[in-house]
Coordinates of C-alpha atoms and ligand atoms in Angstrom, one line a residue:
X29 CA 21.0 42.1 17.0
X30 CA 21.8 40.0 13.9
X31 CA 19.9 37.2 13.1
X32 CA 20.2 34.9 10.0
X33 CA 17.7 32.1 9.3
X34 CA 18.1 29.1 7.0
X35 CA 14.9 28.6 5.3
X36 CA 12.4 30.2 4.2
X37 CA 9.4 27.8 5.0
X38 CA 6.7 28.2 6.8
X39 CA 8.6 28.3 10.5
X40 CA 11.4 29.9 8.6
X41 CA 9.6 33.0 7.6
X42 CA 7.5 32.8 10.9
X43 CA 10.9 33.2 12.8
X44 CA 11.9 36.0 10.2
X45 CA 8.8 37.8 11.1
X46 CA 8.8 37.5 15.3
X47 CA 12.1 38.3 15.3
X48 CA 12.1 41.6 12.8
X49 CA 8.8 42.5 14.7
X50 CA 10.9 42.9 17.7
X51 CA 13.9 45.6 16.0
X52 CA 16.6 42.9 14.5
X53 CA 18.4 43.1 11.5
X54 CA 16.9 40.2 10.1
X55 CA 18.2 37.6 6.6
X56 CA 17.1 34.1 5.3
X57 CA 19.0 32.4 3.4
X58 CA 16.5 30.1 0.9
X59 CA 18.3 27.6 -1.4
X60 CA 15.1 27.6 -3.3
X61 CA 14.6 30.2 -6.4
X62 CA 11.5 31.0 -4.0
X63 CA 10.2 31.3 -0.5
X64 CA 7.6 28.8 1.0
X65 CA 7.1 26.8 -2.1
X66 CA 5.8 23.7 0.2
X67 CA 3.0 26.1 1.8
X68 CA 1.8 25.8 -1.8
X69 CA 1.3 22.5 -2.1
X70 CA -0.1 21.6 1.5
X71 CA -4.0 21.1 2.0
X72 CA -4.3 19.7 -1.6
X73 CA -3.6 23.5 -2.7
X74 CA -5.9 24.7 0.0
X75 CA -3.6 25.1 2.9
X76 CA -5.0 23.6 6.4
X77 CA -2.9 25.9 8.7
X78 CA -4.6 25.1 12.2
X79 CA -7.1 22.9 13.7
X80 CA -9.1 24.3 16.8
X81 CA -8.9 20.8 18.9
X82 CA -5.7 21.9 19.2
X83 CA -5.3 22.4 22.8
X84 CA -8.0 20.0 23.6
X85 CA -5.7 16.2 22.7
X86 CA -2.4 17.3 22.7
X87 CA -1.7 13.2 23.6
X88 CA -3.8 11.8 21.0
X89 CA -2.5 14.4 17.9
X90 CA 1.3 14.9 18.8
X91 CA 2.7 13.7 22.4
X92 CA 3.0 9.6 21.3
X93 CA 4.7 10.3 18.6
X94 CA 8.1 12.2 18.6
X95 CA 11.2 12.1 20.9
X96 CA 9.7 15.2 22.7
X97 CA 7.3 14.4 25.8
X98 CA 3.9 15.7 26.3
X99 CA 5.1 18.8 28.3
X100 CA 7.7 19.7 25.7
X101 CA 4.1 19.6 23.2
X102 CA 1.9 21.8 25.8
X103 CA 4.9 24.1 26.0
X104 CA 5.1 25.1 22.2
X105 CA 1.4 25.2 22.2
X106 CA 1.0 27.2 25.3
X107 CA 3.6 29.6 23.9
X108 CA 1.9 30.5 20.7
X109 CA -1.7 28.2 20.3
X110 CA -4.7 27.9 18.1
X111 CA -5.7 31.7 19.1
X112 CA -2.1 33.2 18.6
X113 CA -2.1 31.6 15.1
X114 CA -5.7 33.1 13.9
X115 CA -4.7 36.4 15.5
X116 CA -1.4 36.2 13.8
X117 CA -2.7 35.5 10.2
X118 CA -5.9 38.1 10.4
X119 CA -2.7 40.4 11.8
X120 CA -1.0 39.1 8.2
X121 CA -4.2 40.2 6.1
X122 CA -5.3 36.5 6.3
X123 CA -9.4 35.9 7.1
X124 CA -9.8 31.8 7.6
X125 CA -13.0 29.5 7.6
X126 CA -13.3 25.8 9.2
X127 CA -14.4 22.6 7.5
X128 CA -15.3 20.9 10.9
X129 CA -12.1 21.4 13.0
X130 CA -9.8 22.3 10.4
X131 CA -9.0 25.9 9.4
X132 CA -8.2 27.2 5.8
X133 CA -7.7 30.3 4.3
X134 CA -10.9 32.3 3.4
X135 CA -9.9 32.2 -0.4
X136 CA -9.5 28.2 0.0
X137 CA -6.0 29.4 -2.0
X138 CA -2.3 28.0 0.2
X139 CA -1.1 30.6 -2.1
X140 CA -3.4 33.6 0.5
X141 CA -1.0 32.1 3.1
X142 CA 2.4 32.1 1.6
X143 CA 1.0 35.8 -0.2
X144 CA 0.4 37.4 3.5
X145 CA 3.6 35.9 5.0
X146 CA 5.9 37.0 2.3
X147 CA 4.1 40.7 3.0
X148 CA 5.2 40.6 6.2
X149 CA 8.6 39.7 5.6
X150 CA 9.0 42.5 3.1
X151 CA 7.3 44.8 5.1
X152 CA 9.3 44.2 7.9
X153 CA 12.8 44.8 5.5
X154 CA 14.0 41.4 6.1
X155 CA 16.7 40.2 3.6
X156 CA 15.9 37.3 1.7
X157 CA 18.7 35.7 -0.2
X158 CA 17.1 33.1 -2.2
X159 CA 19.3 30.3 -4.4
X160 CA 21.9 30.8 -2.0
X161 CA 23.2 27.7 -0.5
X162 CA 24.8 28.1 2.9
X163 CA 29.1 26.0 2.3
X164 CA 29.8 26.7 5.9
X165 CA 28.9 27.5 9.6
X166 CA 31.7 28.5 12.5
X167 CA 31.1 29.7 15.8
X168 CA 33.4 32.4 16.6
X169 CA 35.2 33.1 20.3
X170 CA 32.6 35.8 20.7
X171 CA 30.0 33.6 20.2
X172 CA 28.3 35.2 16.9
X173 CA 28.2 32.8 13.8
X174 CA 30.2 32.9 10.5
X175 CA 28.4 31.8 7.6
X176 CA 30.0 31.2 4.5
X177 CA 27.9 31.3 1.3
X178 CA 27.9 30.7 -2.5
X179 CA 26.5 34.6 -2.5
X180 CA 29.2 35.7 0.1
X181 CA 30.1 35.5 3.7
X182 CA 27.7 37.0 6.5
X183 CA 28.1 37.6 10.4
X184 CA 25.1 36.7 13.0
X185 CA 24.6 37.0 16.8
X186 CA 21.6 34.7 16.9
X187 CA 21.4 31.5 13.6
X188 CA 17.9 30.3 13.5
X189 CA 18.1 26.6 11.5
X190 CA 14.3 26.5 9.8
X191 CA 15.5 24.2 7.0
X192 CA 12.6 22.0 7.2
X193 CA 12.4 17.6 6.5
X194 CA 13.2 15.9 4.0
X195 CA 9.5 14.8 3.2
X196 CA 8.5 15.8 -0.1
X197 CA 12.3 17.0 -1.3
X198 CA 11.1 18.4 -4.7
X199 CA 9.9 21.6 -2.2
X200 CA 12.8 22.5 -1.4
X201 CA 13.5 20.4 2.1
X202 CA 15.8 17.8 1.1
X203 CA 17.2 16.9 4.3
X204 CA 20.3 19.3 4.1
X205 CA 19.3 20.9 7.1
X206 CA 20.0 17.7 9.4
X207 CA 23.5 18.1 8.2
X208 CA 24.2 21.2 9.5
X209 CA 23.1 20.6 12.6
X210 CA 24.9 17.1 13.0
X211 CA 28.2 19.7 12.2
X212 CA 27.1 21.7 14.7
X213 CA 27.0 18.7 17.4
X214 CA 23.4 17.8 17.5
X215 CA 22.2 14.8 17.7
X216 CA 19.6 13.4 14.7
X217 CA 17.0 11.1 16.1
X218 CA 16.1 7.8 13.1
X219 CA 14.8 9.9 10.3
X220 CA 11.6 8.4 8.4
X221 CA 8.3 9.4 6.4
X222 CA 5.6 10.1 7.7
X223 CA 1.7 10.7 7.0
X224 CA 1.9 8.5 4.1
X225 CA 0.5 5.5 1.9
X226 CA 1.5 2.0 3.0
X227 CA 2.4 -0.5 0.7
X228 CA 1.5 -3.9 0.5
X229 CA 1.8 -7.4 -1.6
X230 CA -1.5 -8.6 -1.3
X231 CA -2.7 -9.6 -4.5
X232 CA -6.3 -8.6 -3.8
X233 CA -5.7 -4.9 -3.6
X234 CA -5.6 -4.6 -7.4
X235 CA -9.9 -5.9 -7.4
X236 CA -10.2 -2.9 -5.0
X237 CA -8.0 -0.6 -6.4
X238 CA -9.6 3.0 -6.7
X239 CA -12.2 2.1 -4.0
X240 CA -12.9 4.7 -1.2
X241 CA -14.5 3.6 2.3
X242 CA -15.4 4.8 5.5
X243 CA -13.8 2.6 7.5
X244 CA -11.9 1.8 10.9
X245 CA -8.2 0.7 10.7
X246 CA -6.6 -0.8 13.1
X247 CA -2.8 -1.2 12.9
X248 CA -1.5 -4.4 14.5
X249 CA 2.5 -5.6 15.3
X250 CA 1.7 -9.6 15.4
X251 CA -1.2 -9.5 17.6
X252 CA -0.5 -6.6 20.0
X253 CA -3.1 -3.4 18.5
X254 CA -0.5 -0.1 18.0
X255 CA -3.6 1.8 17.5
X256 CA -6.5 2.5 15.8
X257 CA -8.4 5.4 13.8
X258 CA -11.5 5.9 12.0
X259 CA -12.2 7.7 8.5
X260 CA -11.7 7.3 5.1
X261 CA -9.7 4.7 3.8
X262 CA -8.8 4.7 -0.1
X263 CA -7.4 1.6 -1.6
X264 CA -4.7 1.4 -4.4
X265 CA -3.1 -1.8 -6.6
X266 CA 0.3 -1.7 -3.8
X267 CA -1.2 -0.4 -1.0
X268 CA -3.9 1.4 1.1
X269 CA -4.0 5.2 1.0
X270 CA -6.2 8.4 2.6
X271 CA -6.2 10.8 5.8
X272 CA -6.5 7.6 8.2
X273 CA -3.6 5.5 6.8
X274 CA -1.7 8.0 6.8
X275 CA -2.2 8.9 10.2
X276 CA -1.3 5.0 11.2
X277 CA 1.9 5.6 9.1
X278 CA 3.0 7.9 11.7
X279 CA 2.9 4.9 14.4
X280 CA 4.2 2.2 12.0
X281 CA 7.3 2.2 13.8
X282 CA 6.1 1.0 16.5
X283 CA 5.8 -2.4 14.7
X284 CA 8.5 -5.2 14.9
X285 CA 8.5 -6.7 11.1
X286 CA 5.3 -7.8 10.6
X287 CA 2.9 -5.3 10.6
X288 CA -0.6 -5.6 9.5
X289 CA -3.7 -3.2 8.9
X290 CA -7.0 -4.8 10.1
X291 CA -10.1 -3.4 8.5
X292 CA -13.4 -3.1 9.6
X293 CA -15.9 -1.5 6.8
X294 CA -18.5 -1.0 8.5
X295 CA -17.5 0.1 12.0
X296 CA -20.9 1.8 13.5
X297 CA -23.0 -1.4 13.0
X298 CA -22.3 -3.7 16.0
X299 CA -20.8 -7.5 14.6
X300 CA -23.4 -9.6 16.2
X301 CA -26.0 -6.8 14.6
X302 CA -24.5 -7.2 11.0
X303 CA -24.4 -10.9 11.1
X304 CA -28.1 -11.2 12.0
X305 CA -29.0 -9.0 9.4
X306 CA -27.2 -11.0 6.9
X307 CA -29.3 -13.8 8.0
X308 CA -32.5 -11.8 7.4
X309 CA -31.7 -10.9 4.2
X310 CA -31.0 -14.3 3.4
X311 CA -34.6 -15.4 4.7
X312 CA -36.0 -12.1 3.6
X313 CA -34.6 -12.8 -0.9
X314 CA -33.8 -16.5 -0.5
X315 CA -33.6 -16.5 -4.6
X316 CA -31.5 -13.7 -4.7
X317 CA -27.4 -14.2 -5.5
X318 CA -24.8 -13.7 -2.8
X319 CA -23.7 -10.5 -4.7
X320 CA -26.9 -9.1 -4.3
X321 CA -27.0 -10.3 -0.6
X322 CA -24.3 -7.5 0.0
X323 CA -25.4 -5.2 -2.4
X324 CA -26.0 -1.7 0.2
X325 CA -23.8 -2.8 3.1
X326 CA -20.3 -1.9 1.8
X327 CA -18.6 -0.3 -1.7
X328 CA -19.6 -3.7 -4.3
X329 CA -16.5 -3.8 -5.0
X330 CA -15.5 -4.8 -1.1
X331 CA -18.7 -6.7 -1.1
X332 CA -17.2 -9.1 -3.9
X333 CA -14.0 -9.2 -2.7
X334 CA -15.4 -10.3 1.0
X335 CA -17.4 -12.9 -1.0
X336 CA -14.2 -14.5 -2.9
X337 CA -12.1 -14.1 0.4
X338 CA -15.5 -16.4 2.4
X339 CA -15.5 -18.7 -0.6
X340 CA -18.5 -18.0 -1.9
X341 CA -19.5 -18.0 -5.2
X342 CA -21.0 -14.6 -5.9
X343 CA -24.0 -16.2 -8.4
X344 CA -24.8 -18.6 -5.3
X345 CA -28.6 -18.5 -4.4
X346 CA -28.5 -17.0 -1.1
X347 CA -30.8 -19.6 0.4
X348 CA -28.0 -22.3 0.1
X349 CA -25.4 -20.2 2.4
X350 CA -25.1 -21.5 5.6
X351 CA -24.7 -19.8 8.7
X352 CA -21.1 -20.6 8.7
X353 CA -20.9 -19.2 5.2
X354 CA -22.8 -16.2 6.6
X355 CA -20.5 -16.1 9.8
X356 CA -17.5 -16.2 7.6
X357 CA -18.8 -13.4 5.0
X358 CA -19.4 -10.9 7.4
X359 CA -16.1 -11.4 9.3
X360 CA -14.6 -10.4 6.1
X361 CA -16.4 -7.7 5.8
X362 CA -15.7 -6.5 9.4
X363 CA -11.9 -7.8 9.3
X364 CA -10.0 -7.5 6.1
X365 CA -6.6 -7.5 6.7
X366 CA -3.8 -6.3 4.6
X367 CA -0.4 -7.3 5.1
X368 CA 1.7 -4.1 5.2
X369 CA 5.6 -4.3 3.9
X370 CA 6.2 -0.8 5.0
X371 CA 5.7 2.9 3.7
X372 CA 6.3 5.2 0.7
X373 CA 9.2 6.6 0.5
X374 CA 10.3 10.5 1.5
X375 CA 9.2 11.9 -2.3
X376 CA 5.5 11.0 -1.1
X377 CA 5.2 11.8 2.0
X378 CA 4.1 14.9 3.9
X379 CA 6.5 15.3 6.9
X380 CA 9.3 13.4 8.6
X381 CA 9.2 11.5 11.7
X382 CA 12.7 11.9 13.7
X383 CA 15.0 14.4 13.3
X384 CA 16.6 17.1 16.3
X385 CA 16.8 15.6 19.3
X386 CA 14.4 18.1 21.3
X387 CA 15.9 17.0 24.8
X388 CA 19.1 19.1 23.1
X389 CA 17.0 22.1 22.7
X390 CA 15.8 24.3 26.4
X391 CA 12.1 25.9 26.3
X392 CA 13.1 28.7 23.9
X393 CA 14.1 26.4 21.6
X394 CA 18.0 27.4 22.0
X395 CA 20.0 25.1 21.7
X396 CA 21.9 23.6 25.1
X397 CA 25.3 23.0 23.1
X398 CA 25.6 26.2 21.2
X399 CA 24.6 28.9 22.4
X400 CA 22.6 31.6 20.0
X401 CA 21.7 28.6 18.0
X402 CA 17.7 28.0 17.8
X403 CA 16.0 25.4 15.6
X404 CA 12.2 25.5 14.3
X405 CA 9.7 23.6 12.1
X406 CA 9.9 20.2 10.8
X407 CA 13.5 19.6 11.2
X408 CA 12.8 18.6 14.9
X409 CA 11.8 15.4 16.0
X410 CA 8.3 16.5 16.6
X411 CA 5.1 15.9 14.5
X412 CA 1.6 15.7 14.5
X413 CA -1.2 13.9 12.6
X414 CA -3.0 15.4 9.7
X415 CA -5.8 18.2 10.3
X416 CA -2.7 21.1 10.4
X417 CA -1.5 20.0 13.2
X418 CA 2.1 20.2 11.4
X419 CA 1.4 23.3 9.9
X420 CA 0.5 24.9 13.6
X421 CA 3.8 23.2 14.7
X422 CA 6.3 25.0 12.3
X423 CA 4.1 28.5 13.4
X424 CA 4.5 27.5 16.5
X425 CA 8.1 26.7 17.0
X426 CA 9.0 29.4 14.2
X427 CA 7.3 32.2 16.9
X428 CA 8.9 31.1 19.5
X429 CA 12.5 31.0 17.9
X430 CA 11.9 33.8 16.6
X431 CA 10.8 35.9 19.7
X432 CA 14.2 34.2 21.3
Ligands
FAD501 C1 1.9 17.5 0.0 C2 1.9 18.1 1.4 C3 0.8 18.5 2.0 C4 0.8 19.0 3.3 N1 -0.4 19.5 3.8 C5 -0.4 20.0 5.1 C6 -1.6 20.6 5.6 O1 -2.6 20.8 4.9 N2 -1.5 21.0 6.9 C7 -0.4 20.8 7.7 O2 -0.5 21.2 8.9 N3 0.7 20.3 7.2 C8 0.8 19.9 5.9 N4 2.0 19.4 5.4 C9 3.2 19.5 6.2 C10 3.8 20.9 6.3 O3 3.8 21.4 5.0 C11 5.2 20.9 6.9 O4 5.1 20.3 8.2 C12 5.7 22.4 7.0 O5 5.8 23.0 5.8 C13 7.1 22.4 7.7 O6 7.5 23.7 7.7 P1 9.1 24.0 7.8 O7 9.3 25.4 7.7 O8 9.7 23.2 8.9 O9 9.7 23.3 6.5 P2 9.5 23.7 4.9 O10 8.1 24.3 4.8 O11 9.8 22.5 4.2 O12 10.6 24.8 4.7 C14 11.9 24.6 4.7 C15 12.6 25.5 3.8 O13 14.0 25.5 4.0 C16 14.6 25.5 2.7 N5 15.9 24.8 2.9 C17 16.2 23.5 3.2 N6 17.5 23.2 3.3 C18 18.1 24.4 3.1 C19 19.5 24.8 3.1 N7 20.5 23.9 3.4 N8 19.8 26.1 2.8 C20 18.8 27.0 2.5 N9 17.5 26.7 2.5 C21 17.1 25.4 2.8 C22 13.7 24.7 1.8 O14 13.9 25.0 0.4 C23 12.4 25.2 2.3 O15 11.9 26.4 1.7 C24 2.0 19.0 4.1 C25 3.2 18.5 3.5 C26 3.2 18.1 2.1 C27 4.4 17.6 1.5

């Protein structure tokens, strides 16, 4: 059996591997002058492959946010899981450690990962044809596929379409993938960035800029809550940045065109709690300015800011505050709220939301218009949150196609 993958990501060489591992004549064809030059970069250089709640909230870390539904999730996780994916890698050569949940390579190095995959794939003899960039694709009456290269022509039984996103083009993915399968009839769902900053006008974020908070965000369309998540929050001059906004990108779309980030910086005190101990400072350092009044709740730079936004002077003696004034302070300081005019663009972010219409594909991930023609990674219209969960979905969906 002849199988030929495009890409050579992280599902792409996943594929390659499941698929060699079980006797076929294996190529990928990698536009890239490299394989898996996106692994390098993932994890801040450290590679967060897995996270071991994985089984546990498949509905809060994937299921509400792609086209697929929550059985199509439990299906690719059931197929190859948390388990399968350590036991894979210490199979590679690869020993892991957890920060919390999340599971890295031993060596903290993404490079361990790509290393131990591209091993494999040379162990195993498959071809890997890299700056070759694929001109054509025909089905022919037999069924096999025709493949028409810059670096030649090639025949396959089984075409296994890993070409990734187009988060983050400068790796490689640059969204050429989604082309190919359009011309192969498949249907792309709305294509946009995901897990990344989001940008906004308000002219306050520049006296913040740089600051990092624990905090809870709380993503709003008009008044109806989309949803809300806890962590740190790191703001910039045009936006607001960090793990938990860009876990709310993901659900931005959920918004009409008004979308807006409410902000609670101190999210473990109860309000009524916080208020009253505003009050007891005041009583406690009457002489005391309002800046110092703040000083050891929240970053001082967010204290000030929730001063000018109450309208209180920061020298004011904190005896001449009223309650009101009080009331109004630590509202501010529970509720800031940026106006959000959408997010980064595909160069920033991390994966894409959208992309192959999963209802298209059947369990194997085969496609149920052609025949022979199986899809994996990020170029489906699934996705996940960050902690690996992305990661484990390209290893995932590559093992599967792969097996297939
Ligand atoms: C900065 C950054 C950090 C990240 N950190 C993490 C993390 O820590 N944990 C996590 O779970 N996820 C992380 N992700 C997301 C994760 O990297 C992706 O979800 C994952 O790499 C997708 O794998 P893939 O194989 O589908 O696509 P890719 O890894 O993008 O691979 C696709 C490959 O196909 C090639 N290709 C594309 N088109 C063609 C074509 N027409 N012909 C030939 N070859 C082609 C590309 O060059 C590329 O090599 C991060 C992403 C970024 C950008």
């Amino acid at each position: 059996m002849k199988t030929l993958i495009i890409g050579g990501g992280a599902s792409g060489m996943t594929a390659a591997i499941f698929s060699a591992l079980k006797g076929d004549d294996v190529t990928i064809i990698e536009h890239n002058e490299r394989l898996g030059k996106k692994i390098l970069s993932t994890g801040n250089g450290r590679c967060n492959l897995t996270n071991r709640k994985l089984s546990g909230d498949i509905r809060t870390h994937f299921s509400e946010l792609g086209c697929a539904d929550e059985t199509f999730y439990r299906n690719i996780i059931s197929k190859f899981g948390y388990e399968d994916t350590i036991d894979f890698f210490y199979g590679l050569g690869l020993m892991t450690k957890e920060r919390g949940d999340l599971v890295y390579p031993l060596s903290d190095q993404a490079g361990s990962v790509l290393d131990v995959l591209r091993f494999k794939v040379r162990d195993l003899d498959v071809k890997v044809l890299t700056e070759c960039h694929v001109k054509d694709i025909k089905r022919k009456e037999d069924g096999s596929f025709f493949i028409v290269s810059d670096k030649g022509s090639f025949s396959c039984d089984k075409l296994i379409i890993a070409t990734g996103s187009k988060a983050a083009p400068q790796t490689g993915s640059d969204g050429s993938g989604y082309e190919i399968a359009k011309k192969l009839g498949h249907r792309i769902n709305e294509v946009r960035p995901g897990l990344v900053r989001l940008r906004s006008k308000d002219d306050f974020l520049r006296q913040v800029s740089g600051v990092r908070s624990q905090a809870l965000l709380s993503l709003f369309d008009d008044d109806k809550k989309i949803c809300s998540e806890e962590g740190e929050i790191q703001f910039t001059d045009h936006g607001i940045s960090g793990i938990v906004t860009m876990n709310i990108s993901n659900r931005l779309h959920l918004c009409g065109k008004k979308p807006v980030v409410h902000i609670d910086l101190i999210p473990n005190v109860p309000a009524e709690d916080f208020y009253k101990e505003l009050v007891k400072r005041r009583e406690s350092f009457p002489k005391r300015s309002a800046e110092d009044l703040v000083t050891g709740t929240v970053n001082k730079k967010l204290g000030l800011l929730s001063l000018k936004l109450s309208g209180i002077r920061q020298d004011t003696k904190a005896a001449s505050i009223s309650d009101e004034g009080l009331k109004n302070l630590a509202g501010h300081i529970r509720d800031l709220t940026v106006n959000i005019e959408g997010p980064d663009g595909f160069m920033d972010a991390q994966i894409c939301l959208g992309g192959v219409d999963c209802s298209e594909l059947d369990d194997g991930l085969q496609s149920r218009i052609v025949p022979g023609l199986y899809f994996c990674g990020e170029i489906l219209d699934l996705h996940g949150d960050c902690g690996g969960y992305n990661l484990q979905l390209a290893w995932s969906t590559g093992a599967i196609a792969g097996r297939a």
